[in-house]
Short mmCIF file of C-alpha atoms in Angstrom, two decimals:
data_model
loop_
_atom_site.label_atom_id
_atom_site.label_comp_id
_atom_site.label_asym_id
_atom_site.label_seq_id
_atom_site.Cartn_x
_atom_site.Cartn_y
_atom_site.Cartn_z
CA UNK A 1 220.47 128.49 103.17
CA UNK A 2 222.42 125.42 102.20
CA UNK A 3 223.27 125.36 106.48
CA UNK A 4 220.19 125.61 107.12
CA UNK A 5 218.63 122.60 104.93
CA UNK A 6 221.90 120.41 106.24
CA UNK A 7 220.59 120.83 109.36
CA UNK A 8 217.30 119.68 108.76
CA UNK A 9 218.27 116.93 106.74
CA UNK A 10 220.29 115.63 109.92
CA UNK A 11 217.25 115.59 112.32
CA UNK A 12 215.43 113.97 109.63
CA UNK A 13 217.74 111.40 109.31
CA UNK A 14 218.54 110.85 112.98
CA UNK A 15 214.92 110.39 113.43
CA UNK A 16 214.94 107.81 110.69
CA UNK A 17 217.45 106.02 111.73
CA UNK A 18 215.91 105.60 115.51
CA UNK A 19 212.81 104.67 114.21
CA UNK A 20 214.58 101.62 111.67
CA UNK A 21 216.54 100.46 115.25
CA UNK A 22 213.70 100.60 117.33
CA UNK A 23 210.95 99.31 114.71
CA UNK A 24 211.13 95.90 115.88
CA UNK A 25 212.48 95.46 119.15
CA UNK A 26 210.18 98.49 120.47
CA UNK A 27 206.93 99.74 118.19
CA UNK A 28 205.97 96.56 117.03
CA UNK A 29 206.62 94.58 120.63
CA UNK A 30 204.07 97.27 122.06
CA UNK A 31 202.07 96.88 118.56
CA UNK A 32 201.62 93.37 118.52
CA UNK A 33 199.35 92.56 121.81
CA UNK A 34 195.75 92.08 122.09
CA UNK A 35 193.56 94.37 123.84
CA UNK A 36 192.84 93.64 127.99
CA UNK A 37 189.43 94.98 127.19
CA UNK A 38 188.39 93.58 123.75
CA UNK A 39 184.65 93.71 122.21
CA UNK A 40 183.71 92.26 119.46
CA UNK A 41 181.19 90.39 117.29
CA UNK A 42 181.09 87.62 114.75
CA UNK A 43 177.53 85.99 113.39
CA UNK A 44 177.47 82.96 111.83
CA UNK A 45 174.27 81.67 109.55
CA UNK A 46 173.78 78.16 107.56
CA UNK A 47 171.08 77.35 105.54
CA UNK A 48 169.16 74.12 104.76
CA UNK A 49 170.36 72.60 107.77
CA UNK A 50 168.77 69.93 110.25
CA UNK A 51 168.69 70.92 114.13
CA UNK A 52 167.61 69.10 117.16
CA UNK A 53 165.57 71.21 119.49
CA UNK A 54 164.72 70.57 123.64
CA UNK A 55 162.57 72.67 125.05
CA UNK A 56 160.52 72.45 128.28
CA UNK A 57 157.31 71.22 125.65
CA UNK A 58 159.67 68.15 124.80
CA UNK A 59 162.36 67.24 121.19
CA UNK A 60 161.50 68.69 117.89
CA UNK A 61 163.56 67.85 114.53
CA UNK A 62 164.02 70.46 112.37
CA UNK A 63 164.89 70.39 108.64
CA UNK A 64 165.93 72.47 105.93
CA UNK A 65 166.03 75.20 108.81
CA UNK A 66 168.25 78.39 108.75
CA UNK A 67 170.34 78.46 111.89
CA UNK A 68 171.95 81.81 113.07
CA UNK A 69 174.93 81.86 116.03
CA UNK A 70 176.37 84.78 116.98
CA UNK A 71 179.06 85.20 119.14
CA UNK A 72 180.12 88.13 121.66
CA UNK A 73 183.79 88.66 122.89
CA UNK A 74 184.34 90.65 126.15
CA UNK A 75 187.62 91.25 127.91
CA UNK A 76 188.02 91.33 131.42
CA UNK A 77 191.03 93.34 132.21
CA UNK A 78 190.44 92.50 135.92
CA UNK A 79 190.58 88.90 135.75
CA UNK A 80 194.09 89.23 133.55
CA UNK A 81 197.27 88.33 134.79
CA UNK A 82 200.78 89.52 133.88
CA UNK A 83 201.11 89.19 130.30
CA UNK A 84 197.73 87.19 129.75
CA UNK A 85 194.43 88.22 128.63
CA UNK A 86 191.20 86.89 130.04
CA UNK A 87 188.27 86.63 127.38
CA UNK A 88 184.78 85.77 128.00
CA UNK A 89 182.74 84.32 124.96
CA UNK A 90 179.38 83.51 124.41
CA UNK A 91 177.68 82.19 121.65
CA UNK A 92 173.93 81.68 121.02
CA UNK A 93 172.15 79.06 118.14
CA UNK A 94 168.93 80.03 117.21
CA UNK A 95 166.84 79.75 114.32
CA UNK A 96 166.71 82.51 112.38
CA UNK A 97 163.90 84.55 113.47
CA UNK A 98 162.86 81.84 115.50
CA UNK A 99 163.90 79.57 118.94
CA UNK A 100 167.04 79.59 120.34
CA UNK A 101 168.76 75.83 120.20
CA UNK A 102 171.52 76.44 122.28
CA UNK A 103 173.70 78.59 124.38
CA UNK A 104 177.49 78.26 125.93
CA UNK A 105 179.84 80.78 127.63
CA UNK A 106 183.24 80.12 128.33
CA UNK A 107 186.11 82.62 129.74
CA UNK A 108 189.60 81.63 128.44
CA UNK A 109 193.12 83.13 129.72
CA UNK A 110 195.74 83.44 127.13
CA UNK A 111 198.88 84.82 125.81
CA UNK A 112 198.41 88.57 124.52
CA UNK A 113 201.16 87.94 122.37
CA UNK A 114 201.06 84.24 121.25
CA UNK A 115 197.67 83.45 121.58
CA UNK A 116 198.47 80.43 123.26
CA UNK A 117 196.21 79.43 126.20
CA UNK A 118 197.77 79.70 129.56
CA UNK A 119 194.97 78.47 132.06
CA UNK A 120 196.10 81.32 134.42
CA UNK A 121 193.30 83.02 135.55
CA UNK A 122 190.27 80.78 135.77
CA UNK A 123 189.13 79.56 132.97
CA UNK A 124 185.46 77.92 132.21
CA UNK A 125 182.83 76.59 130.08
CA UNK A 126 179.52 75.94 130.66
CA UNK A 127 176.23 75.25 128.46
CA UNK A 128 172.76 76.19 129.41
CA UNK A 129 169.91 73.97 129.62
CA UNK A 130 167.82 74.39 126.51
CA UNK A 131 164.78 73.45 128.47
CA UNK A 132 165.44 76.06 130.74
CA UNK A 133 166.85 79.27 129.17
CA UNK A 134 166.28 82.01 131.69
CA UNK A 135 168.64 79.53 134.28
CA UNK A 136 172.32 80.77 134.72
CA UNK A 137 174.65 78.02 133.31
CA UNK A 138 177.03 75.94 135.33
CA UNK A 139 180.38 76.90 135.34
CA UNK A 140 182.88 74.01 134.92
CA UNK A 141 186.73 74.78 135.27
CA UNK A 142 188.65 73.75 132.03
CA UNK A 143 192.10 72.83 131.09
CA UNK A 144 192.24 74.78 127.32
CA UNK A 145 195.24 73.41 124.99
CA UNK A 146 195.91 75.88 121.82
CA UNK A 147 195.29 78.74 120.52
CA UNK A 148 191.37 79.59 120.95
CA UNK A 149 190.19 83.35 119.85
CA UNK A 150 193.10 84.20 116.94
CA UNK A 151 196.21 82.95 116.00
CA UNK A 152 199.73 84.44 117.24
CA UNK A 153 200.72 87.69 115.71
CA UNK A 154 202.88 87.01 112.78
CA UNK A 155 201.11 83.64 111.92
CA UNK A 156 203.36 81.57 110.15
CA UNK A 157 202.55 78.95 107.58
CA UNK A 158 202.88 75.59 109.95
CA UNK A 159 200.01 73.92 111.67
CA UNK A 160 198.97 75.03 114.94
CA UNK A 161 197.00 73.32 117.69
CA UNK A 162 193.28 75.00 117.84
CA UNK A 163 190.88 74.24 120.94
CA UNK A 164 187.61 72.13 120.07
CA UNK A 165 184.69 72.91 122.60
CA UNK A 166 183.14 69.78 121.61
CA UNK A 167 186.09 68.11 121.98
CA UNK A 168 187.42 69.61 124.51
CA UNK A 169 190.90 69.38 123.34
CA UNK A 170 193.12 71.12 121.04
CA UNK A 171 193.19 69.41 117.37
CA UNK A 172 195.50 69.89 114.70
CA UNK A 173 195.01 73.27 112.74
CA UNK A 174 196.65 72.19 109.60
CA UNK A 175 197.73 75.05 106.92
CA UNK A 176 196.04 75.03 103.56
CA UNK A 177 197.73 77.64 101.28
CA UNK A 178 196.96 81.37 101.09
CA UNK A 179 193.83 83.05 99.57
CA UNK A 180 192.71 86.49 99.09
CA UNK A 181 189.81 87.50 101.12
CA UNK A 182 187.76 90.76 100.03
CA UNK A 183 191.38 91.69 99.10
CA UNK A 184 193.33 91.11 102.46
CA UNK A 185 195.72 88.12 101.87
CA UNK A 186 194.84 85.40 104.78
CA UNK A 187 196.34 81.91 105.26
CA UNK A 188 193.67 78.82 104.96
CA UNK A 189 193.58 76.25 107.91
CA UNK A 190 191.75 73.68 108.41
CA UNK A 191 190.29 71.29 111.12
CA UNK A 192 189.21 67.81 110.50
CA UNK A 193 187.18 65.92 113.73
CA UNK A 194 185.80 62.70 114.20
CA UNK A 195 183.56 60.89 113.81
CA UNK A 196 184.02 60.62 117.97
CA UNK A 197 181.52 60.14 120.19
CA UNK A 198 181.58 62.25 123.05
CA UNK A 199 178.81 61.98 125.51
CA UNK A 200 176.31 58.65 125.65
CA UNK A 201 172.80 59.60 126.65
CA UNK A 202 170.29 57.25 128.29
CA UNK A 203 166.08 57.01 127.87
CA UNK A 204 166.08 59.46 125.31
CA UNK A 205 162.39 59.96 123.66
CA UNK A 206 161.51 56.61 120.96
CA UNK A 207 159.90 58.84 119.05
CA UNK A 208 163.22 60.12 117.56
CA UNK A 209 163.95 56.88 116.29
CA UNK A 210 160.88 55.76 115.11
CA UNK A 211 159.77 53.42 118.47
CA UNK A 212 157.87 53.37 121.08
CA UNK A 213 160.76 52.37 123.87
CA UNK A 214 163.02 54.66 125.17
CA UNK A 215 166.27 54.52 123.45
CA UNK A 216 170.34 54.82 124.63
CA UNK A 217 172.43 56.58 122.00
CA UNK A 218 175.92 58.10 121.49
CA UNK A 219 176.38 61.68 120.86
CA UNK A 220 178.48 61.29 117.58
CA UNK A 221 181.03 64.67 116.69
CA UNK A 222 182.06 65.10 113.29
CA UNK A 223 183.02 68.78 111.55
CA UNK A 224 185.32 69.78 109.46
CA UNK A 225 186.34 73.66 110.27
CA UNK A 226 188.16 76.24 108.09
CA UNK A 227 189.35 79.59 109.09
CA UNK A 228 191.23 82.14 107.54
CA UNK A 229 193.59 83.94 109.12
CA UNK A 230 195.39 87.40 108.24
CA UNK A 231 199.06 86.71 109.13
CA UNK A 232 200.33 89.61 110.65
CA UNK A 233 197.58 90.38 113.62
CA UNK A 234 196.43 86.41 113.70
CA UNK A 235 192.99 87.19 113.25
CA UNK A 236 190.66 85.27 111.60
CA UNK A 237 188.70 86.90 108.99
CA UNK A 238 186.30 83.93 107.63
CA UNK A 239 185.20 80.63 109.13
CA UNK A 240 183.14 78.15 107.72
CA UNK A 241 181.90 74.34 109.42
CA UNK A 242 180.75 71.78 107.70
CA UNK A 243 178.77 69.83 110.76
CA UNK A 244 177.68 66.04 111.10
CA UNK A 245 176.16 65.83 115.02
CA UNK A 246 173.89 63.29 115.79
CA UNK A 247 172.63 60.69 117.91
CA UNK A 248 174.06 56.63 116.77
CA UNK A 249 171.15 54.28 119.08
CA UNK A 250 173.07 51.48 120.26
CA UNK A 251 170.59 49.35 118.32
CA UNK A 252 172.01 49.73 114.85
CA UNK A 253 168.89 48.93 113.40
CA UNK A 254 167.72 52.23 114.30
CA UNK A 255 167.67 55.35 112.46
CA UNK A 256 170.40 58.17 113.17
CA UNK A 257 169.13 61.77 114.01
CA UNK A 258 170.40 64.79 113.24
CA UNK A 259 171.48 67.31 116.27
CA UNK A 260 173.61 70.07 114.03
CA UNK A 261 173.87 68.86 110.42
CA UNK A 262 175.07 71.08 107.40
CA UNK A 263 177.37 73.72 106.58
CA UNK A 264 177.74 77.32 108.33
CA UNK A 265 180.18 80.42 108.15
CA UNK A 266 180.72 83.60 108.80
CA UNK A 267 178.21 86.19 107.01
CA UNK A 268 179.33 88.46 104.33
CA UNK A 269 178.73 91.40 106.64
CA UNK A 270 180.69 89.79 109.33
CA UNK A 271 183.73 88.87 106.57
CA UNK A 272 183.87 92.16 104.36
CA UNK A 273 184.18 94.13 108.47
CA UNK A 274 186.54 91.85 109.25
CA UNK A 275 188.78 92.15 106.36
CA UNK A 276 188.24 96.21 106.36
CA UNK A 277 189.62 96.43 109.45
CA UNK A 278 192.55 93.53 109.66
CA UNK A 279 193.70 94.28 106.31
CA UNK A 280 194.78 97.59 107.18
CA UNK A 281 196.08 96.97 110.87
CA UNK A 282 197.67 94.17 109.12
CA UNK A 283 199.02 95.63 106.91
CA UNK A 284 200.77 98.31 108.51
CA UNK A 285 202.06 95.44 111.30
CA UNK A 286 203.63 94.03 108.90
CA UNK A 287 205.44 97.13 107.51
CA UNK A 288 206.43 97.96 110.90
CA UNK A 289 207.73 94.46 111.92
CA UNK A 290 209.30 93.85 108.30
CA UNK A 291 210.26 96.25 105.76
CA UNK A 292 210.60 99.67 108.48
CA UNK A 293 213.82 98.96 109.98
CA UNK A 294 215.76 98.42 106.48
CA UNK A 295 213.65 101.39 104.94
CA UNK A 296 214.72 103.59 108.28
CA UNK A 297 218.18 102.66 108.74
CA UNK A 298 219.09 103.37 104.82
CA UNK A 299 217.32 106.22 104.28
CA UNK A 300 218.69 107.67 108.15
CA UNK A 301 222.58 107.20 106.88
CA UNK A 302 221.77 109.04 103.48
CA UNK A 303 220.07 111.95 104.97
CA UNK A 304 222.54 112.44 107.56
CA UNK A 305 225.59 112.11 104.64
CA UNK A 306 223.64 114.86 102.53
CA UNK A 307 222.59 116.93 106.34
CA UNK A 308 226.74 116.36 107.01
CA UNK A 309 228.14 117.40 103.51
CA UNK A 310 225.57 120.81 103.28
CA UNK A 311 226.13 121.86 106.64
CA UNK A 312 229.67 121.09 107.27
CA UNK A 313 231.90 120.96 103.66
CA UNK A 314 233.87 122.93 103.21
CA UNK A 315 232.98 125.90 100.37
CA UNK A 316 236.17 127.43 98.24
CA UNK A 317 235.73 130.90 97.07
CA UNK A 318 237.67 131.81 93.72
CA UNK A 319 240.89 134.01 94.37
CA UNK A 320 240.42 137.06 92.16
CA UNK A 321 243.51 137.76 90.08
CA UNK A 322 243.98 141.27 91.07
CA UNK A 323 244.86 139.78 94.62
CA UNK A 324 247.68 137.77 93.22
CA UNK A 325 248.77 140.97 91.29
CA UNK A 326 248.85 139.18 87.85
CA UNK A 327 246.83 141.31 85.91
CA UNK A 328 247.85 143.36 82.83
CA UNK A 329 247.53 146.88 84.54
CA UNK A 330 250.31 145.53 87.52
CA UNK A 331 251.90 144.23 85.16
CA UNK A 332 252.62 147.13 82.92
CA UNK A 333 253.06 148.85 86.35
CA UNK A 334 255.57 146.64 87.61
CA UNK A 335 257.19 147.23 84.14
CA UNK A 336 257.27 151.15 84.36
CA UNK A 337 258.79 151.52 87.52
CA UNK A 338 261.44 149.40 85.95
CA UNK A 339 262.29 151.16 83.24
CA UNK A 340 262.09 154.33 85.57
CA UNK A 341 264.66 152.65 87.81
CA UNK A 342 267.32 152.26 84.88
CA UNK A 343 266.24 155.62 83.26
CA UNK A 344 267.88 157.27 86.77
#
């Protein structure tokens, strides 16, 4: 019996032991990538904001709308190379339960492990024409600088550089602390642009500024963006952007209007999924590229010193005194055949 459990407690423990060695430098390497073929969802909605809308029928101004994006991730495994991912995003404005505003798509090759953009395979953006929606948009190659979907697997707390479509650039993704978020822990980073003016546009419609001539005005970027980010798979659980677009005439005297103006995040939904699912992934990353290998390696050497001593010690059994012949009946034996001996 005792054999029997020694032997068991070695296998036990060799196993444990492998699995501490190999925790890092095997399970969690294979772990720790993104999916070729990734789906996913994320909506978006702000309220009491002001929106510009084009349309074939000509501008509109909007205020104290509610504005709705959502937008869809698909992997293309095809269009991945070596240890890259290709994603292809696209992400539609709308008001809720109302017109669309805008649309853009835009396929971005990066590191499955780092989340860094590599540019490897192709990448694009392009934006539809609001005035004609049913058109395909132009694709326009793009050099992307950063990290773009998520953050590298085992974020750390540093800045990183996150891409800016707007921009078109990576900008400084500057860490903020930690928070809890519907219970998962997540580190806060945050995004500060402009004001920069990114585009000038030429004849737009007087009417927007409150004249009668046609007017030339910068396109003026300003947001401030905050994510938050579950450390161990780098994906980001919550964001939230407080946005200041608009048009600056040239003629300072005129009024500015509002393109995208006011604050929108993620919706509840979309956070309390994303933190049910990340939290626990995370989680158990984390155990696997932290805590496992100690755990595995210390509790491998005891059970194979317990499998060792129950299968192999040694096991004394008493000597039983009549073997030795010390007991009282060879003794008084021994004795007679003495006395017998000197009685002859």
């Amino acid at each position: 019996m005792r054999r029997g459990l020694g032997f068991v407690l070695l296998l036990l423990g060799a196993f444990a032991l492998l699995l501490g060695i190999l925790a890092k430098p095997v399970i969690y390497d294979r772990l720790a990538t993104v999916e070729l073929d990734q789906t996913s969802q994320s909506i978006s909605r702000g309220e009491n904001m002001d929106a510009l809308r084009v349309s074939a029928d000509g501008v509109e101004q909007l205020h104290g709308v509610t504005l709705v994006s959502t937008r869809d991730v698909v992997g293309i495994p095809g269009l991945a190379e070596g240890d890259n991912a290709f994603w292809q995003t696209t992400v539609e404005s709308a008001v809720e339960d109302g017109p669309v505003l805008t649309y853009s798509e835009e396929g971005v090759s990066f590191d499955r492990r780092t989340a860094e953009s590599t540019n490897c395979c192709g990448d694009f953006i392009a934006v539809g024409d609001a005035e004609a929606p049913e058109d395909p948009a132009t694709h326009e190659p793009v050099e992307h600088e950063g990290v773009f979907f998520k953050f590298p697997f085992d974020t750390q707390q540093q800045d990183y550089q996150y891409w800016d479509g707007s921009l078109r650039r990576g900008v400084p993704a500057v860490f903020q602390g930690e928070e809890l978020i519907e219970g998962t822990n997540a580190y806060v980073f945050r995004m500060t642009m402009g004001p920069e003016t990114v585009s000038t546009s030429q004849g737009l419609p007087g009417s927007l500024f409150g004249t009668d001539e046609p007017v030339d005005a910068d396109r003026v970027y300003q947001n401030v963006r905050t994510v938050w980010v579950e450390p161990n798979t780098g994906v980001i659980l919550k964001g939230l952007e407080e946005q200041n677009v608009r048009f600056e005439a040239a003629d300072d005297s005129l009024p500015v209007v509002p393109i995208t103006v006011g604050t929108i995040g993620y919706t509840d939904e979309t956070v309390s999924a994303n933190a049910d699912t990340y939290g626990t992934k995370g989680a158990l990353l984390g155990f696997i590229n932290g805590p496992l290998t100690w755990v595995g390696i210390v509790l491998g050497l005891v059970l194979l010193v317990l499998g060792a001593v129950l299968s192999f010690g040694g096991t004394r059994t008493p000597r039983h005194a009549e073997e030795d012949g010390w007991d009282e009946n060879n003794e008084w034996q021994e004795q007679s055949e003495w006395d017998g001996a000197d009685r002859s």
